[in-house]
Short mmCIF file of C-alpha atoms and ligand atoms in Angstrom, two decimals:
data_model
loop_
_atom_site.label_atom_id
_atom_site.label_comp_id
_atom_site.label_asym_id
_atom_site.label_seq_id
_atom_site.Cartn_x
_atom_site.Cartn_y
_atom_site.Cartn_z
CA UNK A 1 0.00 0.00 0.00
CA UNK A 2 1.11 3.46 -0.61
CA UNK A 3 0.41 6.55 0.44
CA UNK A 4 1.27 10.41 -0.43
CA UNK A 5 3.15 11.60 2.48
CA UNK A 6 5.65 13.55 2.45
CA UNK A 7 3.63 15.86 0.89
CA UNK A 8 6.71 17.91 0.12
CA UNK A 9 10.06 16.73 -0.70
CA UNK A 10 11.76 15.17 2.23
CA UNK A 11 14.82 17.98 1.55
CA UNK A 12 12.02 20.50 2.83
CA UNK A 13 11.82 19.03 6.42
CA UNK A 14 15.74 18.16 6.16
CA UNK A 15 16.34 22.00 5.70
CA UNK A 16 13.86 22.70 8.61
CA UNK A 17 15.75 19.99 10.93
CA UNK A 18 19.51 21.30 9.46
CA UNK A 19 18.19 24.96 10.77
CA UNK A 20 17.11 24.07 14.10
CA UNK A 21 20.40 22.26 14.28
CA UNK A 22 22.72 25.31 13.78
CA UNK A 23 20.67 26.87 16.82
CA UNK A 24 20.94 24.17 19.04
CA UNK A 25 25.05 23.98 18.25
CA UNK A 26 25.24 27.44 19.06
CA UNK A 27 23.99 26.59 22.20
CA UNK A 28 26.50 24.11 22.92
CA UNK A 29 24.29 20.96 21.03
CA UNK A 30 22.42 17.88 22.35
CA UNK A 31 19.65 16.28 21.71
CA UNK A 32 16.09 17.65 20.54
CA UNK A 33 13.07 15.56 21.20
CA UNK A 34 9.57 15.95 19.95
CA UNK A 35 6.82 13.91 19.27
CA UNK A 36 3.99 13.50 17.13
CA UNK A 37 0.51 13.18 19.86
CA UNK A 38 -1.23 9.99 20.34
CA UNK A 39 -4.74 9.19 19.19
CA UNK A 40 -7.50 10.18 22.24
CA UNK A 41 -10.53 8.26 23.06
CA UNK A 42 -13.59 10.29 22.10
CA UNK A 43 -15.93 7.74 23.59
CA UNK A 44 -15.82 4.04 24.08
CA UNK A 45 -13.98 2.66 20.73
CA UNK A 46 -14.62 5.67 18.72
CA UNK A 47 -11.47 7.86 18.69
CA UNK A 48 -11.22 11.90 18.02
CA UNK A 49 -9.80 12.49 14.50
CA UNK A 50 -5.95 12.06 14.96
CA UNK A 51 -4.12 15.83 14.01
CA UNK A 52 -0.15 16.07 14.29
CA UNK A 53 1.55 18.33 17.11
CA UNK A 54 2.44 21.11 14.33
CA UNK A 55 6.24 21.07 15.60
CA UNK A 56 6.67 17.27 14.70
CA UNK A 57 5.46 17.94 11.27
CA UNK A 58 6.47 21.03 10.94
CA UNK A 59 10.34 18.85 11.30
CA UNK A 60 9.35 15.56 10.14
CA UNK A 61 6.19 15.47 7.64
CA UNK A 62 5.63 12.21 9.06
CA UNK A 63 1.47 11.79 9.66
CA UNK A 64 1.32 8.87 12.03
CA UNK A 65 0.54 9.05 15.91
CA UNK A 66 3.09 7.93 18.41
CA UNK A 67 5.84 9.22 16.51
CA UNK A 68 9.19 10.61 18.03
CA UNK A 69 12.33 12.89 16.31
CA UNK A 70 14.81 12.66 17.94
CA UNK A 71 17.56 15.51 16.96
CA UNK A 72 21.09 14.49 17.69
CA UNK A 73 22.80 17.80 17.61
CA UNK A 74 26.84 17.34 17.65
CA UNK A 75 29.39 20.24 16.95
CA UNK A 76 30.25 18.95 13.21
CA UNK A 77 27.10 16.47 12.66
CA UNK A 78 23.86 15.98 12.95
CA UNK A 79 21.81 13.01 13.08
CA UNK A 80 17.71 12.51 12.41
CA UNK A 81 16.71 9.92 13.84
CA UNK A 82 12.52 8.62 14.06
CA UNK A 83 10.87 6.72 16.55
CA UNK A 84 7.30 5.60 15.12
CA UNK A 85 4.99 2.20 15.31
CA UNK A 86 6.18 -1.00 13.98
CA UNK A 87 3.82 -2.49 10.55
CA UNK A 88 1.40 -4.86 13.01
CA UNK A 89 -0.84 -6.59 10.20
CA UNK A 90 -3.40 -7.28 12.15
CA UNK A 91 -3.73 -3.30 13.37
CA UNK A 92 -3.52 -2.66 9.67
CA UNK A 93 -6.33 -4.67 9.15
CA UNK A 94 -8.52 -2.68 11.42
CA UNK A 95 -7.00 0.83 11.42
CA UNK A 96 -5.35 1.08 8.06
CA UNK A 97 -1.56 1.08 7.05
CA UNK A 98 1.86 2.65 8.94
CA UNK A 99 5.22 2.84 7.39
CA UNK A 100 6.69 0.93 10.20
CA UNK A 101 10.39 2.22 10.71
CA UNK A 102 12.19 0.89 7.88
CA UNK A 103 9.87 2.26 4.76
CA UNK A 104 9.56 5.35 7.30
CA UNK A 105 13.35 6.30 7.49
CA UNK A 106 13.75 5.57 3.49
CA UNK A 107 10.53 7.77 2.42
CA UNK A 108 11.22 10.66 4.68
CA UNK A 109 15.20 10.64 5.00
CA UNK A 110 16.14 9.98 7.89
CA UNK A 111 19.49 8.85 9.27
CA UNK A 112 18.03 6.05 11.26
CA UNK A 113 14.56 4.78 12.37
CA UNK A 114 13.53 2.45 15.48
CA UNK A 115 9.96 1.32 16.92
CA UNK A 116 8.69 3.85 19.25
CA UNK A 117 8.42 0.75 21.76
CA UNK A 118 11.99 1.13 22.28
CA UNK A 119 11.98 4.97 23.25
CA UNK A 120 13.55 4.07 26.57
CA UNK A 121 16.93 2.17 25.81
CA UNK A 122 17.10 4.55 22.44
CA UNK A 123 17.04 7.69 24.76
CA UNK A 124 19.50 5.68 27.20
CA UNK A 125 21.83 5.19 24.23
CA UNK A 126 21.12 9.04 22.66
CA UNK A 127 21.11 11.03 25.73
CA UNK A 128 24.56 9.19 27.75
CA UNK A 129 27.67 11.85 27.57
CA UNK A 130 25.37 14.41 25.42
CA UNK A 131 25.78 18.17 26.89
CA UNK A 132 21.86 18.80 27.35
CA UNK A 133 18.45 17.81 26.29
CA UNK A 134 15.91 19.94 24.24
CA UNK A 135 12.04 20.05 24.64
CA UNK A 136 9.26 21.68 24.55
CA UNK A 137 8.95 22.41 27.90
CA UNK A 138 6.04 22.09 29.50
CA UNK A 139 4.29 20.67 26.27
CA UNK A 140 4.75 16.90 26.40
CA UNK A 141 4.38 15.81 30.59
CA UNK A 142 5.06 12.40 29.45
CA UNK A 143 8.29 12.64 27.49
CA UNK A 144 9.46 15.48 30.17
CA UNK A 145 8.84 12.40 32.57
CA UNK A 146 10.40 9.74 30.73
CA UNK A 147 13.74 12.34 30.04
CA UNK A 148 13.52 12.37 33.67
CA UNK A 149 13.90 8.23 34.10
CA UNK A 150 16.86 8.28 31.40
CA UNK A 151 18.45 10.80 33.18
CA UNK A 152 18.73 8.89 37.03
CA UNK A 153 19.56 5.98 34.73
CA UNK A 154 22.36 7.73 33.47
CA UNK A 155 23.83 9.15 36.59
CA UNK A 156 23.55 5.40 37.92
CA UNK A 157 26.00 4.66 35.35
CA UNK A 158 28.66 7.36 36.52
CA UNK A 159 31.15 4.43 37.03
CA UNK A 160 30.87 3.29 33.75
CA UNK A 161 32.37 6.29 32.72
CA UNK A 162 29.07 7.56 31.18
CA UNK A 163 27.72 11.05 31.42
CA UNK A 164 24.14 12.34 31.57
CA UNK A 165 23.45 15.67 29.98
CA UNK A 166 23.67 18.47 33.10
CA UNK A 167 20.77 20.55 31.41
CA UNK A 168 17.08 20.14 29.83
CA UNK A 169 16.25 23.26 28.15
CA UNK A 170 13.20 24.81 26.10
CA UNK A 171 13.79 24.48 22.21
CA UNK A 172 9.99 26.41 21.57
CA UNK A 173 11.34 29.69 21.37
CA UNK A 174 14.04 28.52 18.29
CA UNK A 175 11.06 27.01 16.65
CA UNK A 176 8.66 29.25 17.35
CA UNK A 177 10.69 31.99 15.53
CA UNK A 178 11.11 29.39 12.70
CA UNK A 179 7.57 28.87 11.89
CA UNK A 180 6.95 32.94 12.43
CA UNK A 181 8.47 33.35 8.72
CA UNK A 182 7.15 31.17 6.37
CA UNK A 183 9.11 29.48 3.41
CA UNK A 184 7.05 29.22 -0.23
CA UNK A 185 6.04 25.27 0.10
CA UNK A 186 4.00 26.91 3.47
CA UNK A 187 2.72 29.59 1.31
CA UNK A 188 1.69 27.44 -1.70
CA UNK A 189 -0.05 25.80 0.68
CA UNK A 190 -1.54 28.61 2.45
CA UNK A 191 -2.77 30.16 -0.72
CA UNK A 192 -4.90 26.87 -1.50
CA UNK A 193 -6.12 26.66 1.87
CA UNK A 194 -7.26 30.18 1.69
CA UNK A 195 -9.05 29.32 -2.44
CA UNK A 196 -11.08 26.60 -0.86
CA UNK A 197 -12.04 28.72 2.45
CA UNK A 198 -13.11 31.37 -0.10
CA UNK A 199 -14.99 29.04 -2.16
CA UNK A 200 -16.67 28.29 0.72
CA UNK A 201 -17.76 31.39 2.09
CA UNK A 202 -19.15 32.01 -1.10
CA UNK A 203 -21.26 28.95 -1.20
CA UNK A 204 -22.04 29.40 2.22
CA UNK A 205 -23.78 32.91 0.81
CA UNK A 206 -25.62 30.91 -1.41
CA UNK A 207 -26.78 28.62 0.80
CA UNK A 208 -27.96 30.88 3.36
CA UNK A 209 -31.97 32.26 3.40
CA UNK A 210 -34.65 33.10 5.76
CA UNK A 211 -35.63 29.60 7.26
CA UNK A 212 -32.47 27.63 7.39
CA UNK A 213 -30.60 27.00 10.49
CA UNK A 214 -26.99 27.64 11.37
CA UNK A 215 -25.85 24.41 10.72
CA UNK A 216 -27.05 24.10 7.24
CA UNK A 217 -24.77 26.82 5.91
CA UNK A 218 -21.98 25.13 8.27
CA UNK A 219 -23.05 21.95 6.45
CA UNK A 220 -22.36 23.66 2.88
CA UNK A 221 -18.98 25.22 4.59
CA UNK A 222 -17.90 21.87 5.60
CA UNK A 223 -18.56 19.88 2.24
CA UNK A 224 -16.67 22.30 0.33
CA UNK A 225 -13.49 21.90 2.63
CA UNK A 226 -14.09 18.38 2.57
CA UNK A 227 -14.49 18.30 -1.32
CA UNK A 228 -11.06 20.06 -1.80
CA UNK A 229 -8.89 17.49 0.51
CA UNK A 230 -9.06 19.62 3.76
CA UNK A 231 -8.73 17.03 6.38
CA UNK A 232 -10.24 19.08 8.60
CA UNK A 233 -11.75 22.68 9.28
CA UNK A 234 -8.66 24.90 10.84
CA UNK A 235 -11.03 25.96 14.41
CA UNK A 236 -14.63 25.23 14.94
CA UNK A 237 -16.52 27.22 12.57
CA UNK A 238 -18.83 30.33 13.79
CA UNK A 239 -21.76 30.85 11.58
CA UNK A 240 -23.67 33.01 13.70
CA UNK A 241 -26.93 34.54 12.75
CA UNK A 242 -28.20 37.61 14.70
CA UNK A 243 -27.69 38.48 18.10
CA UNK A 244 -25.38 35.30 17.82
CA UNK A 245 -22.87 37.33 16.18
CA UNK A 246 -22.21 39.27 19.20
CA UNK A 247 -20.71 36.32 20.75
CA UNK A 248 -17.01 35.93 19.60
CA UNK A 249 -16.69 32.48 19.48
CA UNK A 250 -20.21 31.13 19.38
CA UNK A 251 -19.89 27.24 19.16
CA UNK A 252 -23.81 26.16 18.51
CA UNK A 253 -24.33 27.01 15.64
CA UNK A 254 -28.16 25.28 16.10
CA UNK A 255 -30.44 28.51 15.38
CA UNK A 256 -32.86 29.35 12.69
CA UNK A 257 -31.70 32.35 10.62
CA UNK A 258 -34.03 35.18 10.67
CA UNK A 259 -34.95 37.74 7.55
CA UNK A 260 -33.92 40.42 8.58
CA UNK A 261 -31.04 39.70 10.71
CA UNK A 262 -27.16 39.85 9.47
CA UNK A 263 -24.84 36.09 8.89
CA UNK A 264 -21.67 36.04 10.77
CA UNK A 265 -19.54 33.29 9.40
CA UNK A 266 -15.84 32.82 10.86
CA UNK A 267 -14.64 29.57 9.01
CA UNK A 268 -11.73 28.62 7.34
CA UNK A 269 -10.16 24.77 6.54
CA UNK A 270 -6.69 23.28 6.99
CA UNK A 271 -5.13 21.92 4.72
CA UNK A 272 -1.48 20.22 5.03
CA UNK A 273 -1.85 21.04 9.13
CA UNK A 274 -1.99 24.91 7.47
CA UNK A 275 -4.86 27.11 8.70
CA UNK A 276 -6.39 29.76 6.69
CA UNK A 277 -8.99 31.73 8.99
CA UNK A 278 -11.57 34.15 7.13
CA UNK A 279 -15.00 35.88 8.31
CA UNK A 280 -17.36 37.06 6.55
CA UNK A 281 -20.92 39.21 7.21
CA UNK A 282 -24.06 39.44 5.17
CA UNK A 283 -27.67 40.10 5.47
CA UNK A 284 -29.72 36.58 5.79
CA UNK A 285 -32.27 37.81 2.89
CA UNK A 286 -29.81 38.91 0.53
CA UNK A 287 -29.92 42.82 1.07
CA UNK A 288 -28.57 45.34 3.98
CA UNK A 289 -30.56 47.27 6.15
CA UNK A 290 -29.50 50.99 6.13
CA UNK A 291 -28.50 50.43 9.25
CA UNK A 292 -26.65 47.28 8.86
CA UNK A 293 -24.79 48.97 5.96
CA UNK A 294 -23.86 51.72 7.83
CA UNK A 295 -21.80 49.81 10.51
CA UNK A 296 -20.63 47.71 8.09
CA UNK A 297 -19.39 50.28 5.91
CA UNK A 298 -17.47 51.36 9.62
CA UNK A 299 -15.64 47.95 9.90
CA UNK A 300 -14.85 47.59 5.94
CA UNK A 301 -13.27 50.60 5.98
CA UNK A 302 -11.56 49.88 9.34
CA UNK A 303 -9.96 46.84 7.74
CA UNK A 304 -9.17 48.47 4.78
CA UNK A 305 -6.85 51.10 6.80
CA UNK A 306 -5.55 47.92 8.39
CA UNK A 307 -4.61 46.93 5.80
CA UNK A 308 -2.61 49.62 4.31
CA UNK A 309 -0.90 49.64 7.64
CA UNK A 310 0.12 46.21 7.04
CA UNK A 311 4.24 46.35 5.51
CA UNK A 312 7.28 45.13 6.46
CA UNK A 313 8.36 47.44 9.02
CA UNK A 314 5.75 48.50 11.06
CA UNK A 315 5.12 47.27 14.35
CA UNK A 316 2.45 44.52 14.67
CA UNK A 317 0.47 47.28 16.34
CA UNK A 318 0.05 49.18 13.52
CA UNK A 319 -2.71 47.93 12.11
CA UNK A 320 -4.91 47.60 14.89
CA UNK A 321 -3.85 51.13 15.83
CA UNK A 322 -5.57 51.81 12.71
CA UNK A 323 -8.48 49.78 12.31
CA UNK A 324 -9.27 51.43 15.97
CA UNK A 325 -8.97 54.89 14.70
CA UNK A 326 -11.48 54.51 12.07
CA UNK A 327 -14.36 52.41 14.06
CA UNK A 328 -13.92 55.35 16.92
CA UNK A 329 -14.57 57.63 14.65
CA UNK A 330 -17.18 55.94 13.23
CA UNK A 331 -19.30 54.79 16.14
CA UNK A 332 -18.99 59.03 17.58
CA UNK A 333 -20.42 59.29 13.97
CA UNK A 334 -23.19 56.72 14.09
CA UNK A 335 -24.03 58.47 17.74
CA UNK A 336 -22.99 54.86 19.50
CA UNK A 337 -20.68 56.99 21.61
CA UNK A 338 -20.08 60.57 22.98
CA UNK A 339 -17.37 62.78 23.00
CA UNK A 340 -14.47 64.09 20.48
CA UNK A 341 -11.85 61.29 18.61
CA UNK A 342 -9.21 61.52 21.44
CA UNK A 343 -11.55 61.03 24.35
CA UNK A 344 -12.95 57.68 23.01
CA UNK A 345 -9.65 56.25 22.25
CA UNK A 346 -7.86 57.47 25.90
CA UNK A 347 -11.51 56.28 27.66
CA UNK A 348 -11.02 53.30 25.50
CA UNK A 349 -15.13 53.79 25.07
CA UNK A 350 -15.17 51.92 22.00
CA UNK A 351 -13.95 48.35 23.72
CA UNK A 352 -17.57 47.92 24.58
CA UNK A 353 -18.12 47.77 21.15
CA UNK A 354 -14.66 46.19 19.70
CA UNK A 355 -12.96 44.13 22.61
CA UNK A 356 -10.99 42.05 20.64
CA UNK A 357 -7.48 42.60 18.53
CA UNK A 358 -7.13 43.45 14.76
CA UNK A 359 -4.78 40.38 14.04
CA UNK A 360 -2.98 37.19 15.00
CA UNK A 361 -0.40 34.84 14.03
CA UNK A 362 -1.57 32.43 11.47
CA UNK A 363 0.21 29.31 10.19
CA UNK A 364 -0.11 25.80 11.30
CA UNK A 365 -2.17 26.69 14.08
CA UNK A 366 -4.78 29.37 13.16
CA UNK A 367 -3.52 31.24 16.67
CA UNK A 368 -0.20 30.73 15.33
CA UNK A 369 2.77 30.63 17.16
CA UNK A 370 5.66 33.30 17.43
CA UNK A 371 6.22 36.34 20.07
CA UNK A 372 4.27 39.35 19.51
CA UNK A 373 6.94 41.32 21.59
CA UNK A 374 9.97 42.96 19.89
CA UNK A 375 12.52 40.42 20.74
CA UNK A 376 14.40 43.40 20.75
CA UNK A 377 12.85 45.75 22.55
CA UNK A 378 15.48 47.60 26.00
CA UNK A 379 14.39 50.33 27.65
CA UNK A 380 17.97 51.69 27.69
CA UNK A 381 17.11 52.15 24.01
CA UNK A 382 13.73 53.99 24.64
CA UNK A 383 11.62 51.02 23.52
CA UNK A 384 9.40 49.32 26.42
CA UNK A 385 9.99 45.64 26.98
CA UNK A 386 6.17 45.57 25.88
CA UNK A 387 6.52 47.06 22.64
CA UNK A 388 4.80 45.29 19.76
CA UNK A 389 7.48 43.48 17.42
CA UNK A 390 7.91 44.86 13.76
CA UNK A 391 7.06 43.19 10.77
CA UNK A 392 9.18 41.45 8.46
CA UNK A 393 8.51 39.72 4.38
CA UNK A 394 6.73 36.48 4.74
CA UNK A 395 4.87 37.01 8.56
CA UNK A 396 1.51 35.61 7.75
CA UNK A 397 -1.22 37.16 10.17
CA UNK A 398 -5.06 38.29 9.99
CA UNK A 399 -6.55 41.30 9.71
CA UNK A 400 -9.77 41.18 11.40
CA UNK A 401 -11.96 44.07 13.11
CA UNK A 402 -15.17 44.33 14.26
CA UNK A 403 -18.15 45.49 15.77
CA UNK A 404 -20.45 43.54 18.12
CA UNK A 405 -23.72 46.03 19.16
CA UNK A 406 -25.61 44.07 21.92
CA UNK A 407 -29.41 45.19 22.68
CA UNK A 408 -29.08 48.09 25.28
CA UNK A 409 -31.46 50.85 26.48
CA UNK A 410 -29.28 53.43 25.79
CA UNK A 411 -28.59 52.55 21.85
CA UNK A 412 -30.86 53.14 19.04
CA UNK A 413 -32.72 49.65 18.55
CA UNK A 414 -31.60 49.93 14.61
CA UNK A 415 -28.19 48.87 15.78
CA UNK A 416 -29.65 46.00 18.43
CA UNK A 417 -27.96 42.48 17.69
CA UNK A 418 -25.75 43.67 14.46
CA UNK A 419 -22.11 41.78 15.09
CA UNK A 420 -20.03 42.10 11.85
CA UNK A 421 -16.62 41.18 10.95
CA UNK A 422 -14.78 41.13 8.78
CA UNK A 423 -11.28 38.86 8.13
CA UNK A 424 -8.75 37.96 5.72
CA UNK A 425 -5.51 36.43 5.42
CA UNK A 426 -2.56 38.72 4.63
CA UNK A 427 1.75 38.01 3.53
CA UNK A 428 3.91 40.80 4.27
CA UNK A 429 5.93 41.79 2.11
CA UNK A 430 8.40 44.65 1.72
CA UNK A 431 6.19 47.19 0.52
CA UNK A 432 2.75 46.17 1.58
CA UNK A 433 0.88 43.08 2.50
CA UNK A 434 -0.67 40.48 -0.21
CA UNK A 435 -4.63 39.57 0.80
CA UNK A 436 -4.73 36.29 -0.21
CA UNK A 437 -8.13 35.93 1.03
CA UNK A 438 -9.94 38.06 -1.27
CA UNK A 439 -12.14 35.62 -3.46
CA UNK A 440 -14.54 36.17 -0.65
CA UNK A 441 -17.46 38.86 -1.67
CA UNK A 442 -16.65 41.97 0.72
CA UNK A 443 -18.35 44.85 -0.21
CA UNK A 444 -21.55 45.60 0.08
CA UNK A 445 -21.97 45.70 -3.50
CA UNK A 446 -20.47 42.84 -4.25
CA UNK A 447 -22.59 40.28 -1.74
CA UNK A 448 -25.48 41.50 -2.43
CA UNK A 449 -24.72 41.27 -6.52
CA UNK A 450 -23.16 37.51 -5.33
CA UNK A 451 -26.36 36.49 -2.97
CA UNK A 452 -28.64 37.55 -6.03
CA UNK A 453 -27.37 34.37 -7.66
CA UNK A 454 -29.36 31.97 -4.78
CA UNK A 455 -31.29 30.04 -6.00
CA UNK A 456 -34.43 28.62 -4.42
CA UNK A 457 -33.77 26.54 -1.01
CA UNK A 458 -33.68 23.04 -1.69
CA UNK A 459 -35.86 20.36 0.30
CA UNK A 460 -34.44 18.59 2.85
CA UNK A 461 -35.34 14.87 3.10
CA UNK A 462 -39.40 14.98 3.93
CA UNK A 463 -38.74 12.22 6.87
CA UNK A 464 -36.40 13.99 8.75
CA UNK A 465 -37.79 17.60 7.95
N1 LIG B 1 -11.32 32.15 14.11
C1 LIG B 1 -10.56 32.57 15.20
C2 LIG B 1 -10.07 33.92 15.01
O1 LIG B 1 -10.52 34.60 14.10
O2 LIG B 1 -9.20 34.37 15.68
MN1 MN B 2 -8.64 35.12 13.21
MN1 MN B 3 -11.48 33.86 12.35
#
């Protein structure tokens, strides 16, 4: 039996694993260690959909559970070494194929494979007279424990002339910085990620009318990512009709969608353990309110000065900075709040109406790893420990704002229950940020010229209603 993985060349993860390496050597070497999860019961025999810790295949490419590099960082060499299940036909029989170790180390290059059942006496043999270990600390209780068994084991062995490593340090923040830049197979990837997503969200539109629930349009979400050969969507998906959409993440996505009301829909698939993460908000029957329009005209044109804040350069601030400026000034101007431009944004008035930040992050997780923090940053230099980080080519983040209007006395009932947002996917690069997002209708014009396309609602199955 065969299957596709690697889904990029094996030289890709080498070049990841060769990287890392130089790090770790400049910290005197050792050995890195990081594993792949393990499958989790969801209830009796019936197991939750198996997903790779994104640092093991961010290194390896290797899609099996139980899996284990092992880094073995020396001053001249290094050596990659997997740990992973042996082939077990009858497990195959039920749960489908594995590579065992030998196919494994010859279709993803490594140096040298062994079955995972061994992890002990491999770590015994990998870890005796190396200068330090490297982990995720914190991450992996279970490895950090075992670590801990190799080491006494080691130190029982002092006679034998055998050394255990005097330090077990954190290896996140190397990788972490890694995955913060992305190389062009991760892009490629992104980019399709981000077609189907779009796709999506525009069949979602077309799927959505007075009548249906929530979990219809999820339905039509999900079978597009599905159709395209996401394995999974990249966070639960939000499709949030009404006052719904004034919940950030709203999980139930169980009610019927009223005429009338305004669509919230924050979905977005993975594909390749890459996220893409996009949100989109129209009117249930096809056409905005006057109201509705207004605020969203507020939050489109807060994004768009997000995103012209978005370059290599700028601090990661920047374009929330901006996208605040604009929905101030737009809810003094919609009467939502009192008082001049500078009052709301020292009060920080507008947080009851945008509590959340313009951007994240987003890469193999959709909160994607990497310090926000200038790295930088002394205050002998002028610049607060605090300070946002600047941006550099290839950071991959959102660009996201909002505004969520709850029903209160003291707001014009027009505005009750709107929640818009809007969010796509951007790349800096040196001059400006690429929105790779943008095959999803945004303006107002251009949903309600897409959602004109809907076609009568389609039966569901007479049985079941
Ligand atoms: N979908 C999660 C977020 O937008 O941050
Ligand atoms: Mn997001
Ligand atoms: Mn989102």
């Amino acid at each position: 039996m065969s299957s596709f993985y690697p889904t990029q060349k094996p030289s890709v993860y080498a070049k990841r694993r060769a990287k890392l390496a130089q790090a770790v050597r400049a910290q005197g070497g050792g050995v890195v260690l990081i594993r792949s999860g393990e499958e989790i019961m969801r209830n009796r025999d019936s197991d939750y959909p198996f997903r790779t810790d994104s640092y093991f295949y961010y290194l390896t490419g290797f899609p099996e559970p139980e899996g284990c590099l092992a880094l073995v960082v020396g001053q001249e060499s290094t050596q990659s070494i997997l740990l992973c299940r042996e082939k077990n036909e009858e497990r195959e029989i039920w749960d489908g194929f594995r590579y065992g170790p030998k196919a494994a180390r010859k279709q993803f290059g490594f140096d040298n494979s062994y079955p995972v059942d061994e992890l002990e006496e491999v770590l015994e043999n990998l870890l005796a007279n190396q200068p330090a270990v490297f982990l995720r600390l914190g991450e992996d209780p279970e490895l950090e424990g075992g670590v801990s068994e190799v080491l006494k084991t080691l130190r029982g062995k002092v006679r034998m002339g055998i050394g255990a490593p005097h330090s077990v340090q954190d290896v996140s923040h190397i990788l972490d910085e890694m995955r913060l830049f992305k190389g062009k197979e991760e892009l490629d990837t992104m980019r399709r990620a981000a077609s189907i997503s779009a796709f999506a969200h525009q069949q979602a539109m077309l799927a959505t009318h007075p009548g249906a629930h929530e979990y219809e349009v999820e339905a039509a979400l999900l079978y597009i990512f599905k159709r395209h050969g996401s394995e999974f969507p990249a966070y639960g998906s939000i499709v949030a009709g009404g006052e719904n959409a004034c919940v950030l993440h709203y999980r139930a996505n169980n009610a019927e969608l009223k005429d009338g009301d305004l669509l919230l829909i924050d979905a977005g698939c993975e594909l390749d353990c890459y996220a893409s993460d996009i949100t989109r908000t129209f009117p249930v029957n096809g056409k905005f309110s006057k109201a509705q329009q207004a605020v969203y005209e507020v939050v489109l044109e807060a994004q768009y000065a997000a995103i012209a804040a978005t370059k290599a350069g700028v601090r990661f601030n920047a374009p929330h900075d901006a996208a605040v400026k604009v929905l101030a000034q737009g809810l003094i101007d919609l009467k939502l709040l009192n008082g001049g431009l500078d009052e709301v944004l020292e009060s920080g008035s507008y947080r009851r109406f945008y509590m959340h930040r313009t951007g994240h992050w987003l890469g193999m997780d959709v909160h994607d790893c990497g310090s926000y923090r200038d790295p930088s940053a002394k205050p002998e230099d002028g610049v607060a420990p605090h300070t946002s980080r600047k941006l550099k080519e290839n950071m991959v983040l959102t660009i996201e704002p909002g505004l969520y209007i709850r029903a209160a006395e003291d707001i014009d009932s027009k505005y009750h229950n709107i929640g818009i947002r809007i969010e796509d996917d951007a790349i800096v690069t040196k001059t400006g940020c690429e929105i790779y997002t943008h095959e999803a209708p945004k303006t107002v014009a251009d949903i309600q010229k897409w959602m004109a396309k809907r076609a009568a609602p389609k039966n569901k199955i007479a049985k079941i209603k």
